[in-house]
Coordinates of C-alpha atoms in Angstrom, one line a residue:
Chain A
M21 CA -27.4 -30.6 -16.2
L22 CA -24.5 -29.8 -13.9
G23 CA -21.1 -30.2 -15.6
G24 CA -17.8 -28.5 -16.3
A25 CA -14.2 -29.3 -15.6
C26 CA -14.2 -27.7 -12.2
T27 CA -17.2 -29.7 -11.1
Y28 CA -15.8 -33.1 -12.1
I29 CA -12.3 -32.3 -10.7
S30 CA -13.5 -31.2 -7.4
L31 CA -16.0 -34.0 -7.0
A32 CA -13.4 -36.6 -7.7
A33 CA -10.7 -34.9 -5.5
S34 CA -13.2 -34.6 -2.6
Y35 CA -12.8 -38.3 -1.9
F36 CA -9.2 -37.8 -0.9
T37 CA -8.7 -34.3 0.5
G38 CA -10.3 -30.9 1.2
V39 CA -11.0 -28.9 -2.0
N40 CA -11.5 -25.2 -2.6
I41 CA -12.7 -24.2 -6.0
V42 CA -12.5 -21.0 -8.1
A43 CA -15.1 -20.7 -10.8
V44 CA -17.9 -18.6 -12.2
V45 CA -21.6 -19.3 -12.7
G46 CA -24.7 -17.4 -13.7
E47 CA -27.9 -16.6 -12.0
D48 CA -29.4 -19.9 -13.4
F49 CA -27.1 -22.1 -11.4
A50 CA -29.4 -24.4 -9.4
Q51 CA -29.5 -24.6 -5.6
E52 CA -29.3 -28.4 -5.8
D53 CA -26.0 -28.1 -7.7
F54 CA -24.5 -25.9 -4.9
D55 CA -25.8 -28.5 -2.5
L56 CA -24.2 -31.4 -4.3
L57 CA -20.8 -29.7 -4.2
A58 CA -21.2 -28.4 -0.6
G59 CA -22.4 -31.8 0.5
R60 CA -19.1 -33.3 -0.6
G61 CA -17.4 -30.8 1.7
I62 CA -16.1 -28.6 -1.2
D63 CA -15.3 -25.0 -0.2
L64 CA -17.4 -22.7 -2.5
T65 CA -15.9 -19.3 -1.3
G66 CA -14.2 -18.9 -4.7
L67 CA -17.4 -19.7 -6.7
E68 CA -18.5 -16.4 -8.2
R69 CA -22.1 -15.9 -9.1
V70 CA -22.7 -13.1 -11.6
P71 CA -25.5 -11.7 -13.7
G72 CA -26.1 -13.8 -16.9
K73 CA -26.2 -17.4 -17.8
T74 CA -23.8 -20.3 -16.8
F75 CA -21.5 -21.7 -19.4
F76 CA -23.4 -24.3 -21.5
W77 CA -22.1 -27.2 -23.6
A78 CA -23.9 -29.9 -25.5
G79 CA -22.4 -32.8 -27.6
V80 CA -23.1 -36.2 -29.0
Y81 CA -20.9 -39.3 -28.8
S82 CA -20.1 -41.9 -31.5
A83 CA -21.6 -45.4 -30.9
D84 CA -18.2 -46.7 -29.5
M85 CA -18.0 -43.5 -27.2
N86 CA -14.5 -42.8 -28.6
E87 CA -15.4 -39.7 -30.5
R88 CA -17.5 -36.7 -29.6
T89 CA -19.0 -33.9 -31.7
T90 CA -19.8 -30.5 -30.0
L91 CA -23.4 -29.4 -30.8
R92 CA -23.3 -26.2 -28.9
T93 CA -20.9 -24.1 -26.7
D94 CA -22.3 -20.9 -25.1
L95 CA -19.5 -19.2 -23.1
N96 CA -22.1 -16.9 -21.3
V97 CA -20.6 -15.6 -18.0
F98 CA -17.4 -17.6 -18.7
A99 CA -16.5 -15.3 -21.5
D100 CA -15.3 -12.5 -19.1
F101 CA -14.0 -14.7 -16.3
Q102 CA -11.0 -13.4 -14.4
P103 CA -10.3 -15.8 -11.6
K104 CA -9.7 -14.1 -8.3
L105 CA -8.6 -16.3 -5.4
P106 CA -10.2 -15.6 -2.0
P107 CA -7.4 -14.7 0.5
A108 CA -7.9 -17.9 2.4
Y109 CA -7.0 -20.0 -0.7
R110 CA -3.6 -18.4 -1.4
A111 CA -1.5 -20.4 1.0
Q112 CA -2.9 -23.7 -0.1
P113 CA -0.1 -26.1 -1.1
Y114 CA -1.7 -28.0 -4.0
L115 CA -3.0 -26.3 -7.2
L116 CA -4.8 -28.0 -10.1
L117 CA -5.4 -25.6 -13.1
G118 CA -8.3 -26.8 -15.2
N119 CA -8.4 -26.4 -19.0
I120 CA -8.8 -22.6 -19.7
Q121 CA -6.8 -20.0 -21.5
P122 CA -3.1 -20.5 -20.5
G123 CA -2.8 -16.8 -19.5
L124 CA -5.6 -17.2 -16.9
Q125 CA -4.0 -20.4 -15.6
R126 CA -0.7 -18.4 -15.1
A127 CA -2.5 -15.5 -13.4
V128 CA -4.1 -17.9 -10.9
R129 CA -0.8 -19.5 -10.1
A130 CA 0.7 -16.0 -9.5
Q131 CA -1.8 -15.4 -6.8
M132 CA -0.6 -18.4 -4.7
N133 CA 2.2 -18.0 -2.2
G134 CA 3.0 -21.4 -0.7
L135 CA 2.7 -24.0 -3.5
R136 CA 4.2 -27.5 -3.1
L137 CA 2.8 -29.0 -6.2
V138 CA 1.1 -27.3 -9.2
G139 CA -0.1 -28.7 -12.5
G140 CA -2.9 -28.8 -14.9
D141 CA -4.6 -29.7 -18.1
T142 CA -4.8 -28.1 -21.5
M143 CA -6.3 -28.9 -24.9
N144 CA -5.7 -28.9 -28.7
Y145 CA -7.1 -25.4 -29.1
W146 CA -4.5 -23.7 -26.7
I147 CA -1.7 -25.9 -28.1
A148 CA -2.4 -24.8 -31.7
D149 CA -3.4 -21.1 -31.2
Y150 CA -1.8 -20.0 -27.9
R151 CA 1.5 -22.0 -28.1
E152 CA 3.9 -19.4 -26.7
E153 CA 1.5 -18.5 -23.9
L154 CA 1.0 -22.2 -23.1
L155 CA 4.8 -22.9 -23.0
K156 CA 5.4 -20.0 -20.6
T157 CA 2.6 -21.4 -18.4
I158 CA 3.5 -25.0 -18.3
A159 CA 7.2 -24.1 -17.7
E160 CA 6.1 -23.2 -14.1
W161 CA 4.2 -26.5 -13.6
D162 CA 5.3 -29.7 -11.8
F163 CA 3.0 -31.9 -13.7
L164 CA 1.0 -31.8 -16.9
L165 CA -2.0 -34.1 -17.7
I166 CA -3.0 -34.4 -21.4
N167 CA -4.4 -37.0 -23.7
D168 CA -2.3 -38.8 -26.3
S169 CA -3.2 -36.8 -29.4
E170 CA -2.5 -33.5 -27.5
A171 CA 0.8 -34.8 -26.3
R172 CA 1.8 -35.6 -29.9
M173 CA 0.6 -32.2 -31.0
L174 CA 2.4 -30.3 -28.2
A175 CA 5.7 -32.2 -28.9
G176 CA 5.4 -32.3 -32.7
E177 CA 6.3 -36.0 -32.4
N178 CA 4.2 -39.1 -33.1
N179 CA 6.1 -41.6 -31.0
L180 CA 4.8 -41.4 -27.4
I181 CA 8.2 -42.0 -25.7
R182 CA 9.9 -39.4 -27.8
A183 CA 6.9 -36.9 -27.3
A184 CA 7.1 -37.4 -23.6
A185 CA 10.8 -36.8 -23.5
K186 CA 10.3 -33.5 -25.3
I187 CA 7.5 -32.4 -23.0
L188 CA 9.5 -33.2 -19.9
R189 CA 12.1 -30.7 -21.2
M190 CA 9.4 -28.0 -21.3
G191 CA 9.2 -27.7 -17.5
P192 CA 7.1 -30.3 -15.8
H193 CA 9.0 -33.2 -14.0
T194 CA 5.9 -35.4 -14.3
L195 CA 3.7 -36.0 -17.4
V196 CA 0.6 -38.1 -17.4
I197 CA -0.6 -39.0 -20.9
K198 CA -4.3 -40.2 -20.9
R199 CA -5.3 -42.7 -23.6
G200 CA -9.1 -42.9 -23.0
E201 CA -10.3 -46.5 -22.7
Y202 CA -6.6 -47.7 -23.0
G203 CA -5.5 -46.2 -19.7
A204 CA -2.7 -43.8 -18.9
I205 CA 1.0 -43.6 -18.8
L206 CA 3.1 -41.7 -16.2
F207 CA 6.3 -40.4 -17.6
R208 CA 9.3 -39.0 -15.5
H209 CA 12.9 -38.5 -16.5
D210 CA 13.8 -41.9 -15.0
G211 CA 11.1 -44.1 -16.5
H212 CA 7.5 -44.6 -17.0
F213 CA 4.5 -46.4 -15.4
M214 CA 1.6 -47.9 -17.4
A215 CA -2.0 -48.1 -16.0
P216 CA -4.6 -50.0 -17.9
G217 CA -8.1 -48.5 -18.6
Y218 CA -10.7 -50.1 -16.4
L219 CA -13.0 -52.4 -18.5
L220 CA -16.6 -51.3 -18.2
Q221 CA -19.6 -53.3 -19.1
D222 CA -21.5 -50.2 -20.0
V223 CA -20.1 -46.7 -20.7
F224 CA -23.1 -44.5 -20.2
D225 CA -21.3 -41.2 -20.6
P226 CA -17.6 -40.5 -20.7
T227 CA -18.1 -36.7 -20.3
G228 CA -15.9 -35.5 -17.4
A229 CA -13.8 -38.7 -17.2
G230 CA -10.5 -36.9 -18.0
D231 CA -11.3 -34.3 -15.4
C232 CA -12.2 -36.9 -12.8
F233 CA -8.8 -38.5 -13.6
A234 CA -7.2 -35.2 -12.8
G235 CA -9.2 -34.8 -9.6
G236 CA -8.3 -38.3 -8.3
F237 CA -4.6 -37.8 -9.2
I238 CA -4.1 -34.4 -7.4
G239 CA -6.6 -35.3 -4.7
Y240 CA -4.6 -38.5 -3.8
L241 CA -1.3 -36.7 -3.8
A242 CA -2.6 -33.9 -1.7
G243 CA -4.2 -36.3 0.7
Q244 CA -0.8 -38.0 1.1
G245 CA 0.8 -34.6 1.8
V246 CA 3.6 -35.1 -0.8
D247 CA 6.2 -32.3 -0.7
P248 CA 8.5 -32.2 -3.6
R249 CA 10.0 -28.9 -2.4
H250 CA 12.0 -30.9 0.1
D251 CA 12.4 -34.1 -1.8
T252 CA 11.0 -35.9 -4.8
I253 CA 7.6 -37.4 -4.7
P254 CA 7.9 -41.1 -3.9
H255 CA 7.4 -43.2 -7.0
G256 CA 4.8 -45.3 -5.3
D257 CA 2.7 -42.3 -4.4
L258 CA 2.7 -41.1 -8.1
R259 CA 1.8 -44.6 -9.4
R260 CA -1.0 -44.9 -6.9
A261 CA -2.2 -41.4 -7.9
V262 CA -2.5 -42.5 -11.5
I263 CA -4.5 -45.6 -10.4
Y264 CA -6.8 -43.5 -8.2
G265 CA -7.2 -41.1 -11.2
S266 CA -8.2 -44.0 -13.3
V267 CA -10.6 -45.3 -10.7
M268 CA -12.4 -41.9 -10.5
G269 CA -12.5 -41.6 -14.3
S270 CA -14.1 -45.1 -14.6
F271 CA -16.8 -44.3 -12.0
C272 CA -17.6 -41.1 -13.9
C273 CA -18.6 -43.1 -17.0
E274 CA -21.1 -45.3 -15.3
K275 CA -23.9 -42.8 -15.2
F276 CA -24.9 -39.6 -16.9
G277 CA -23.1 -36.4 -16.0
V278 CA -22.1 -36.2 -12.3
D279 CA -24.8 -38.7 -11.2
R280 CA -22.4 -41.4 -10.1
F281 CA -21.0 -39.0 -7.5
R282 CA -24.4 -38.7 -5.8
T283 CA -24.0 -42.2 -4.3
L284 CA -20.3 -43.1 -4.7
T285 CA -18.5 -44.0 -1.4
R286 CA -14.9 -44.1 -0.5
D287 CA -15.2 -47.8 0.1
E288 CA -16.3 -48.3 -3.5
V289 CA -13.3 -46.2 -4.6
D290 CA -10.9 -48.4 -2.6
A291 CA -12.6 -51.7 -3.8
R292 CA -12.0 -50.6 -7.4
Y293 CA -8.4 -49.7 -6.6
Q294 CA -8.0 -53.2 -5.4
E295 CA -9.6 -54.5 -8.7
F296 CA -6.9 -52.6 -10.6
K297 CA -4.3 -54.4 -8.6
D298 CA -5.9 -57.8 -9.1
C299 CA -6.2 -57.4 -12.8
T300 CA -2.6 -56.2 -13.4
D301 CA -0.6 -58.2 -10.9
F302 CA 1.7 -60.9 -12.3
Chain B
M27 CA 12.1 -62.2 -47.3
L28 CA 11.2 -65.1 -44.9
G29 CA 7.9 -64.6 -43.2
G30 CA 4.6 -66.3 -42.4
A31 CA 2.7 -67.2 -39.2
C32 CA 4.4 -70.5 -38.7
T33 CA 7.8 -68.9 -38.9
Y34 CA 7.1 -66.2 -36.4
I35 CA 5.3 -68.5 -34.0
S36 CA 8.0 -71.1 -34.0
L37 CA 10.9 -68.6 -33.7
A38 CA 9.2 -66.9 -30.7
A39 CA 8.2 -70.3 -29.0
S40 CA 11.8 -71.6 -29.5
Y41 CA 13.0 -69.4 -26.6
F42 CA 10.9 -71.4 -24.2
T43 CA 10.5 -75.0 -25.4
G44 CA 11.1 -77.5 -28.2
V45 CA 9.1 -76.8 -31.3
N46 CA 7.9 -79.0 -34.2
I47 CA 6.4 -77.3 -37.2
V48 CA 4.0 -78.4 -39.9
A49 CA 4.0 -76.2 -43.0
V50 CA 4.6 -76.2 -46.8
V51 CA 7.1 -74.3 -48.9
G52 CA 8.1 -74.3 -52.6
E53 CA 11.3 -75.0 -54.4
D54 CA 12.4 -71.4 -54.0
F55 CA 12.6 -71.6 -50.1
A56 CA 16.2 -70.6 -49.3
Q57 CA 18.7 -72.7 -47.5
E58 CA 19.6 -69.8 -45.1
D59 CA 15.9 -69.7 -44.1
F60 CA 16.0 -73.5 -43.3
D61 CA 19.2 -72.7 -41.4
L62 CA 17.7 -69.9 -39.3
L63 CA 14.9 -72.2 -38.1
A64 CA 17.1 -75.2 -37.6
G65 CA 19.6 -73.0 -35.8
R66 CA 16.9 -72.2 -33.2
G67 CA 16.4 -76.0 -32.7
I68 CA 13.1 -76.1 -34.5
D69 CA 12.2 -79.6 -35.7
L70 CA 11.5 -79.3 -39.5
T71 CA 10.4 -82.9 -40.1
G72 CA 6.9 -81.6 -40.8
L73 CA 8.0 -78.9 -43.2
E74 CA 7.0 -80.2 -46.7
R75 CA 8.8 -79.0 -49.7
V76 CA 6.8 -79.3 -53.0
P77 CA 7.1 -78.2 -56.6
G78 CA 6.1 -74.6 -57.2
K79 CA 6.6 -71.3 -55.3
T80 CA 6.3 -70.5 -51.6
F81 CA 3.3 -68.4 -50.4
F82 CA 4.1 -64.7 -50.9
W83 CA 2.6 -61.6 -49.2
A84 CA 3.4 -57.9 -49.6
G85 CA 1.8 -55.0 -47.9
V86 CA 2.3 -51.4 -46.8
Y87 CA 1.7 -49.9 -43.3
S88 CA 0.2 -46.5 -42.5
A89 CA 2.5 -43.8 -41.0
D90 CA 1.5 -44.7 -37.4
M91 CA 1.8 -48.4 -38.2
N92 CA -1.8 -49.1 -37.0
E93 CA -3.2 -50.0 -40.3
R94 CA -1.9 -52.1 -43.2
T95 CA -2.9 -52.5 -46.8
T96 CA -2.2 -55.8 -48.6
L97 CA -0.5 -55.2 -51.9
R98 CA -0.2 -58.8 -53.0
T99 CA -1.1 -62.3 -51.8
D100 CA 0.1 -65.3 -53.9
L101 CA -1.1 -68.5 -52.3
N102 CA 1.2 -70.6 -54.6
V103 CA 1.9 -74.0 -53.0
F104 CA -0.2 -73.0 -49.9
A105 CA -3.4 -73.3 -52.1
D106 CA -3.4 -77.1 -52.0
F107 CA -1.9 -77.6 -48.5
Q108 CA -3.3 -80.5 -46.5
P109 CA -1.3 -80.6 -43.3
K110 CA 0.0 -84.2 -42.5
L111 CA 1.6 -84.7 -39.2
P112 CA 4.7 -86.8 -39.0
P113 CA 4.1 -89.8 -36.7
A114 CA 6.6 -88.5 -34.1
Y115 CA 4.5 -85.3 -33.7
R116 CA 1.2 -87.0 -32.8
A117 CA 1.8 -87.5 -29.1
Q118 CA 3.0 -84.0 -28.5
P119 CA 1.1 -82.4 -25.6
Y120 CA 0.8 -78.8 -26.8
L121 CA -0.7 -77.6 -30.1
L122 CA -0.9 -74.2 -31.6
L123 CA -3.0 -73.9 -34.8
G124 CA -1.9 -70.9 -36.9
N125 CA -4.4 -68.8 -38.9
I126 CA -5.7 -71.0 -41.8
Q127 CA -9.0 -72.4 -43.0
P128 CA -10.8 -73.7 -39.8
G129 CA -11.4 -77.1 -41.4
L130 CA -7.7 -77.6 -41.8
Q131 CA -7.1 -76.6 -38.2
R132 CA -9.6 -79.2 -37.2
A133 CA -8.0 -81.9 -39.3
V134 CA -4.7 -81.2 -37.7
R135 CA -6.1 -81.4 -34.2
A136 CA -7.8 -84.8 -35.2
Q137 CA -4.3 -86.3 -35.9
M138 CA -3.1 -85.6 -32.4
N139 CA -3.5 -88.3 -29.7
G140 CA -2.2 -86.9 -26.4
L141 CA -3.1 -83.2 -26.2
R142 CA -3.0 -81.4 -22.9
L143 CA -3.6 -77.9 -24.4
V144 CA -4.7 -76.8 -27.8
G145 CA -5.6 -73.4 -29.2
G146 CA -5.0 -71.0 -32.0
D147 CA -5.7 -67.9 -34.0
T148 CA -8.1 -67.0 -36.6
M149 CA -9.0 -63.9 -38.7
N150 CA -11.9 -61.7 -40.0
Y151 CA -12.1 -63.7 -43.2
W152 CA -12.9 -67.0 -41.5
I153 CA -15.2 -65.3 -39.0
A154 CA -17.2 -63.7 -41.8
D155 CA -17.3 -66.5 -44.5
Y156 CA -16.7 -69.7 -42.5
R157 CA -18.5 -69.0 -39.4
E158 CA -20.1 -72.5 -38.8
E159 CA -16.9 -74.2 -39.6
L160 CA -14.9 -71.9 -37.3
L161 CA -17.4 -72.4 -34.4
K162 CA -17.1 -76.2 -34.7
T163 CA -13.3 -75.8 -34.7
I164 CA -12.9 -73.5 -31.7
A165 CA -15.4 -75.6 -29.7
E166 CA -12.6 -78.1 -29.3
W167 CA -9.9 -75.5 -28.3
D168 CA -8.7 -74.6 -24.8
F169 CA -7.7 -71.1 -25.8
L170 CA -8.4 -68.6 -28.6
L171 CA -6.0 -65.7 -29.4
I172 CA -7.6 -62.9 -31.5
N173 CA -7.5 -59.2 -31.9
D174 CA -10.1 -56.8 -30.6
S175 CA -11.9 -56.1 -33.8
E176 CA -12.1 -59.8 -34.5
A177 CA -13.4 -60.6 -31.0
R178 CA -16.1 -58.0 -31.6
M179 CA -16.9 -59.5 -34.9
L180 CA -17.0 -63.1 -33.7
A181 CA -19.3 -62.2 -30.7
G182 CA -21.4 -59.6 -32.5
E183 CA -20.9 -57.4 -29.5
N184 CA -19.0 -54.1 -29.3
N185 CA -18.3 -54.1 -25.6
L186 CA -15.2 -56.2 -24.9
I187 CA -16.3 -57.6 -21.5
R188 CA -19.6 -58.8 -23.1
A189 CA -17.9 -60.0 -26.3
A190 CA -15.4 -62.1 -24.1
A191 CA -18.2 -63.6 -22.1
K192 CA -19.9 -64.7 -25.3
I193 CA -16.7 -66.2 -26.8
L194 CA -16.0 -68.1 -23.6
R195 CA -19.3 -69.8 -24.1
M196 CA -18.2 -71.0 -27.5
G197 CA -15.7 -73.5 -26.1
P198 CA -12.3 -72.1 -25.0
H199 CA -11.8 -71.7 -21.3
T200 CA -9.2 -69.1 -22.0
L201 CA -9.4 -66.1 -24.4
V202 CA -6.6 -63.6 -25.2
I203 CA -7.7 -60.4 -26.9
K204 CA -4.8 -58.6 -28.5
R205 CA -5.1 -54.8 -28.8
G206 CA -1.9 -54.0 -30.9
E207 CA 0.0 -51.2 -29.3
Y208 CA -2.4 -51.1 -26.3
G209 CA -1.5 -54.6 -25.1
A210 CA -3.6 -57.7 -24.5
I211 CA -6.3 -58.9 -22.1
L212 CA -6.6 -62.4 -20.8
F213 CA -10.2 -63.5 -20.1
R214 CA -11.4 -66.5 -18.1
H215 CA -14.8 -67.2 -16.6
D216 CA -13.6 -66.0 -13.2
G217 CA -11.9 -62.7 -14.2
H218 CA -9.4 -61.0 -16.4
F219 CA -5.8 -59.8 -16.6
M220 CA -4.6 -56.7 -18.5
A221 CA -1.1 -56.5 -20.0
P222 CA 0.1 -53.1 -21.4
G223 CA 1.7 -52.8 -24.8
Y224 CA 5.4 -52.3 -24.6
L225 CA 6.4 -48.7 -25.5
L226 CA 8.8 -48.8 -28.4
Q227 CA 10.9 -45.8 -29.4
D228 CA 10.9 -47.1 -33.0
V229 CA 8.4 -49.6 -34.6
F230 CA 10.3 -50.7 -37.7
D231 CA 7.9 -53.4 -38.7
P232 CA 4.9 -54.8 -36.9
T233 CA 4.6 -57.8 -39.3
G234 CA 4.4 -61.0 -37.3
A235 CA 4.0 -59.4 -33.9
G236 CA 0.7 -61.1 -33.3
D237 CA 2.1 -64.4 -34.3
C238 CA 5.2 -63.8 -32.0
F239 CA 2.8 -63.1 -29.2
A240 CA 1.1 -66.5 -29.8
G241 CA 4.5 -68.2 -29.9
G242 CA 5.6 -66.6 -26.7
F243 CA 2.3 -67.5 -25.0
I244 CA 2.1 -71.2 -26.0
G245 CA 5.9 -71.6 -25.7
Y246 CA 6.0 -70.4 -22.1
L247 CA 3.1 -72.6 -21.1
A248 CA 4.6 -75.6 -22.8
G249 CA 8.0 -74.9 -21.1
Q250 CA 6.2 -74.8 -17.7
G251 CA 4.6 -78.2 -18.5
V252 CA 1.1 -77.0 -17.6
D253 CA -1.5 -79.8 -17.7
P254 CA -5.1 -78.7 -17.5
R255 CA -6.3 -82.3 -18.1
H256 CA -5.5 -82.9 -14.4
D257 CA -6.1 -79.4 -13.0
T258 CA -6.6 -75.9 -14.1
I259 CA -3.7 -73.9 -15.4
P260 CA -2.3 -71.8 -12.5
H261 CA -3.4 -68.2 -12.9
G262 CA 0.2 -67.0 -12.5
D263 CA 1.4 -69.1 -15.4
L264 CA -1.3 -67.8 -17.7
R265 CA -0.5 -64.2 -16.7
R266 CA 3.2 -64.7 -17.3
A267 CA 2.4 -66.4 -20.6
V268 CA 0.6 -63.2 -21.7
I269 CA 3.6 -61.1 -20.7
Y270 CA 6.0 -63.3 -22.5
G271 CA 3.8 -63.1 -25.5
S272 CA 3.9 -59.4 -25.3
V273 CA 7.7 -59.5 -24.8
M274 CA 8.2 -61.5 -28.0
G275 CA 5.8 -59.3 -30.0
S276 CA 7.6 -56.2 -29.0
F277 CA 11.0 -57.6 -30.1
C278 CA 9.5 -58.6 -33.4
C279 CA 8.7 -55.0 -34.2
E280 CA 12.2 -53.8 -33.6
K281 CA 13.7 -54.9 -37.0
F282 CA 12.3 -55.9 -40.4
G283 CA 10.7 -59.3 -40.7
V284 CA 12.4 -62.0 -38.6
D285 CA 15.7 -60.1 -38.3
R286 CA 15.5 -59.4 -34.6
F287 CA 15.4 -63.2 -34.0
R288 CA 18.9 -63.6 -35.6
T289 CA 20.5 -62.1 -32.5
L290 CA 17.9 -62.1 -29.7
T291 CA 19.0 -64.0 -26.6
R292 CA 17.0 -65.5 -23.8
D293 CA 18.6 -63.0 -21.4
E294 CA 17.2 -60.1 -23.4
V295 CA 13.8 -61.8 -23.2
D296 CA 14.0 -62.1 -19.5
A297 CA 15.3 -58.5 -19.1
R298 CA 12.3 -57.2 -21.0
Y299 CA 10.0 -59.4 -18.9
Q300 CA 11.4 -57.6 -15.9
E301 CA 10.8 -54.2 -17.6
F302 CA 7.1 -55.1 -17.9
K303 CA 7.1 -55.8 -14.2
D304 CA 8.8 -52.6 -13.3
C305 CA 6.5 -50.4 -15.4
T306 CA 3.3 -51.9 -14.2
D307 CA 3.9 -52.6 -10.5
F308 CA 2.2 -50.3 -8.0

């Protein structure tokens, strides 16, 4: 079925702002999948369609959904992907770089000419085997979104406060450490903010939840028009962006794959944001 | 060194209210340990001293402090402990039952004659091997404090929301599920409240943190004089009790054993409460 970081990020962000994507698919990419993305108003100009098959991943989750085992990864057309931005994208102010080879992330950033806010995601593989490349890449970012085990690995430090302090010296002024069902922590030089994980009665499928978090986070900030070139981002906006990220990640888990986004409304998003407020306020 | 559930609970609670303890020690119990407890204003009338040695426990923690292995447990004088309440204790309105054999917990409760609020702690051993006894015991409680794996075990249900709903049908109107470094969740029939775990730069020793949580929780509620016989406990009080529980648990981890309580002040407690507010507000 339809999946992939770009899909989840763009679907989640589309509830808050206009979205332009850059990605590659093969000849097998279904019309109904184009239609789902286009139906959410996502600009597909940068979606390349090339001969061959689309990237494919299959995996299985443990009973408590906290661990996953990859069964199959076929790179297919993704193997030779060299992201090229359509001219109309280059002056966009907000850029989220999904989890790919750090050199490619840097090449995308280099094609942009009016950025206000740039950040992205990475993973254990790049941290372990592409460390120098990754450090050069995130040195140019405003924010980094990673999970807790990756933060510990990147910093070489088990304690999260110390790991965060080290990462904030690598470039980004804002770090969001995702902790799966336990929520997320926003770190800045002057303090941190803790968001709980939303309690779900049924976790059908956590695939894409981290990407939906990223989409909600950058989507909300873009929708607010934050501009840290001229000032710092207001703390309140950053905190609300973390909550909206958590909201979008929680919806993602409620159905298989992207299915929840076929019916999700902005009213439901805002109602869940209010639930986060109600269950954390004291 | 000095330890034990009763010690940690009473030290933590003593920052909020008067405390009377019921416990047993042997002839080896040190004068400086009596002095520490008495110095915090804790009423030791119910502390029995009998021939033999005091209960002794030794254990070792994993590098990330999330797992512990017991090296030695000597019950000593604790083996024949039959808690007898001094007459002056019996009319007290607030009762916290530490983690012992459920039948003994019930026997203590039966000696009280003016309770407003009663609850306690239990553990995997009693859940597995004394289930019927435990169910009879907690059926008489207002609140239960347990950790997440024990909640799942007690309810026979992996999902925390469903596990909590099941436990709330066993008697207690209030359930607090402790999640170690990830904080705690307060469940009631009409909703839940999520408190984050305090981020510590250094966790010296988590021994007693759960008991300090319990002490802060009941201590705060007792200090407020809540009286659910005549009305429900205000939501705000319950939420603040969970935060004060978390505050006391976090201080406990900062030094070995009970050492942090040798210097801790109420001002420090309130400053950390404010930190919880600052890092969760949005």
